[in-house]
């Protein structure tokens, strides 16, 4: 009996949006799955960091990918770079001498079936499942096989329609190779860009948002139905359906980089003394050696700002899974509100711009901080050991997915931050 595992991600789908009206397929699948009602993401609650956390079973402190944007010294002093483009992988290696600091599932499962990832999010988020080329990645703009050999891209749109085409390919090309007597991967991932992609430019709960949500829901349902056909008893194939983070409404956007310059805590725009990396609803602040003595003053200033929420620095960084021996010295959240938007969707936060500007739309969805809803993705699992139709109220985390997959596959999983759900 060949054990295998499949992970389907609906990017950015927060747990309280799994409802009979909005996600009828996920809702019906709850009867066949164990549902985790208190599931949490990692900090920052972004797709790229969560991809690395799911691939390694470790928080950014151990796996080394500490943001959607990070500051690196590429020879010109500290500068904020985006993890999104493929070239980030080489920039990280150039600056730090390595990519991820701990092995990925692709590395661990090399030689025992391997890993195949189909992803329609950013190229960087796809690549950080397997930055050193142990398995296979198919992204809409690139493909990578063992030893980082190029493969054909999926050539699909960065849209709900693209997710549907990707799911078609996954059903046609990947799942048949995971049948009982086939030689396909031990673990396969299908990571849809929706509803996250649409939520960034739509009001949460609006018709545009719900259309994208419906597409992601239907695709997850198609994969689950096929796996049930292949393995009716659920003994062989573990199916995990989840999201990486939720979303909250952007109440307003504060340019934190400009604010620090205005009060004299950063030299000027583009200076390398202080680098502010936007994570959306939070920011991570990196200090160069010359600015290290400003840490206390910056923390005190941030704490006085009404539009900012929590400020985390020093040893407390370990409490949110961030490194204390390198990485950003300060993590700061936008101020949050419980208030509902015009469609009755609760939860909002101030968004923070950094030294490198990212796309943020006031009134639309965003994530990246520690807010209640952005930190509440959903998780459900079908297979041996997961009692159908039951709910677990214990806290679980995105870092629990990798050890669960390894446990199901009969592989060692002890040296991770997360723990098996089995
Ligand atoms: Zn997003």
mmCIF file of N, CA and C in Angstrom, residues 66-74 77-83 88 92 95-96 272 274-279 284-288 327-329 355:
data_model
loop_
_atom_site.group_PDB
_atom_site.id
_atom_site.type_symbol
_atom_site.label_atom_id
_atom_site.label_comp_id
_atom_site.label_asym_id
_atom_site.label_seq_id
_atom_site.Cartn_x
_atom_site.Cartn_y
_atom_site.Cartn_z
ATOM 1 N N UNK A 66 11.855 35.465 6.314
ATOM 2 C CA UNK A 66 11.205 36.226 7.371
ATOM 3 C C UNK A 66 10.245 37.308 6.877
ATOM 4 N N UNK A 67 9.872 37.283 5.584
ATOM 5 C CA UNK A 67 8.903 38.272 5.123
ATOM 6 C C UNK A 67 8.555 38.092 3.663
ATOM 7 N N UNK A 68 7.475 38.802 3.236
ATOM 8 C CA UNK A 68 7.145 38.890 1.809
ATOM 9 C C UNK A 68 8.150 39.810 1.123
ATOM 10 N N UNK A 69 8.633 40.805 1.897
ATOM 11 C CA UNK A 69 9.777 41.635 1.539
ATOM 12 C C UNK A 69 10.766 41.509 2.691
ATOM 13 N N UNK A 70 12.044 41.506 2.396
ATOM 14 C CA UNK A 70 13.062 41.452 3.450
ATOM 15 C C UNK A 70 14.167 42.447 3.094
ATOM 16 N N UNK A 71 15.007 42.798 4.073
ATOM 17 C CA UNK A 71 16.161 43.653 3.784
ATOM 18 C C UNK A 71 17.414 42.799 3.685
ATOM 19 N N UNK A 72 18.178 43.026 2.643
ATOM 20 C CA UNK A 72 19.439 42.307 2.427
ATOM 21 C C UNK A 72 20.524 43.325 2.129
ATOM 22 N N UNK A 73 21.775 42.960 2.398
ATOM 23 C CA UNK A 73 22.909 43.765 1.956
ATOM 24 C C UNK A 73 23.512 43.074 0.739
ATOM 25 N N UNK A 74 23.233 43.650 -0.421
ATOM 26 C CA UNK A 74 23.732 43.066 -1.679
ATOM 27 C C UNK A 74 24.971 43.824 -2.164
ATOM 28 N N UNK A 77 24.787 48.201 1.023
ATOM 29 C CA UNK A 77 24.143 48.493 2.298
ATOM 30 C C UNK A 77 22.751 47.893 2.315
ATOM 31 N N UNK A 78 22.075 47.972 3.480
ATOM 32 C CA UNK A 78 20.753 47.346 3.624
ATOM 33 C C UNK A 78 19.750 47.936 2.639
ATOM 34 N N UNK A 79 19.031 47.082 1.914
ATOM 35 C CA UNK A 79 17.949 47.546 1.054
ATOM 36 C C UNK A 79 16.825 46.517 1.083
ATOM 37 N N UNK A 80 15.597 47.019 0.934
ATOM 38 C CA UNK A 80 14.447 46.122 0.956
ATOM 39 C C UNK A 80 14.260 45.525 -0.436
ATOM 40 N N UNK A 81 14.143 44.213 -0.498
ATOM 41 C CA UNK A 81 13.884 43.540 -1.772
ATOM 42 C C UNK A 81 12.626 42.678 -1.621
ATOM 43 N N UNK A 82 11.940 42.486 -2.721
ATOM 44 C CA UNK A 82 10.738 41.654 -2.725
ATOM 45 C C UNK A 82 11.122 40.189 -2.906
ATOM 46 N N UNK A 83 10.440 39.329 -2.150
ATOM 47 C CA UNK A 83 10.648 37.883 -2.290
ATOM 48 C C UNK A 83 9.886 37.363 -3.517
ATOM 49 N N UNK A 88 14.918 36.579 -6.459
ATOM 50 C CA UNK A 88 15.152 36.739 -5.021
ATOM 51 C C UNK A 88 15.937 35.567 -4.451
ATOM 52 N N UNK A 92 19.112 36.150 -2.034
ATOM 53 C CA UNK A 92 19.207 35.661 -0.650
ATOM 54 C C UNK A 92 20.482 34.834 -0.475
ATOM 55 N N UNK A 95 23.514 37.099 -0.367
ATOM 56 C CA UNK A 95 23.664 37.890 0.861
ATOM 57 C C UNK A 95 23.939 37.036 2.088
ATOM 58 N N UNK A 96 23.410 35.799 2.119
ATOM 59 C CA UNK A 96 23.491 35.002 3.357
ATOM 60 C C UNK A 96 24.238 33.677 3.167
ATOM 61 N N UNK A 272 20.430 53.796 3.530
ATOM 62 C CA UNK A 272 20.603 52.391 3.908
ATOM 63 C C UNK A 272 20.733 52.182 5.415
ATOM 64 N N UNK A 274 18.286 52.607 7.836
ATOM 65 C CA UNK A 274 17.080 51.946 8.353
ATOM 66 C C UNK A 274 16.264 51.454 7.163
ATOM 67 N N UNK A 275 15.925 50.167 7.155
ATOM 68 C CA UNK A 275 15.152 49.586 6.047
ATOM 69 C C UNK A 275 13.812 49.095 6.595
ATOM 70 N N UNK A 276 12.735 49.614 6.013
ATOM 71 C CA UNK A 276 11.389 49.242 6.461
ATOM 72 C C UNK A 276 10.769 48.327 5.403
ATOM 73 N N UNK A 277 10.508 47.080 5.776
ATOM 74 C CA UNK A 277 9.937 46.105 4.829
ATOM 75 C C UNK A 277 8.444 45.968 5.100
ATOM 76 N N UNK A 278 7.619 46.409 4.159
ATOM 77 C CA UNK A 278 6.167 46.265 4.337
ATOM 78 C C UNK A 278 5.765 44.805 4.226
ATOM 79 N N UNK A 279 4.935 44.383 5.166
ATOM 80 C CA UNK A 279 4.313 43.052 5.072
ATOM 81 C C UNK A 279 2.812 43.213 4.847
ATOM 82 N N UNK A 284 8.367 45.094 9.042
ATOM 83 C CA UNK A 284 9.553 44.655 9.769
ATOM 84 C C UNK A 284 10.651 45.676 9.502
ATOM 85 N N UNK A 285 11.350 46.083 10.570
ATOM 86 C CA UNK A 285 12.323 47.165 10.478
ATOM 87 C C UNK A 285 13.721 46.619 10.749
ATOM 88 N N UNK A 286 14.614 46.858 9.785
ATOM 89 C CA UNK A 286 15.997 46.388 9.875
ATOM 90 C C UNK A 286 16.899 47.600 10.105
ATOM 91 N N UNK A 287 17.804 47.476 11.076
ATOM 92 C CA UNK A 287 18.735 48.559 11.386
ATOM 93 C C UNK A 287 20.145 48.160 10.978
ATOM 94 N N UNK A 288 20.832 49.057 10.274
ATOM 95 C CA UNK A 288 22.241 48.823 9.946
ATOM 96 C C UNK A 288 23.070 49.022 11.215
ATOM 97 N N UNK A 327 18.032 39.186 11.248
ATOM 98 C CA UNK A 327 16.694 39.539 10.776
ATOM 99 C C UNK A 327 16.290 40.903 11.281
ATOM 100 N N UNK A 328 15.006 41.251 11.160
ATOM 101 C CA UNK A 328 14.560 42.586 11.565
ATOM 102 C C UNK A 328 14.634 42.756 13.083
ATOM 103 N N UNK A 329 15.066 43.960 13.515
ATOM 104 C CA UNK A 329 15.137 44.231 14.957
ATOM 105 C C UNK A 329 13.759 44.537 15.542
ATOM 106 N N UNK A 355 10.011 50.922 2.753
ATOM 107 C CA UNK A 355 10.990 51.571 1.871
ATOM 108 C C UNK A 355 10.755 51.178 0.412
#
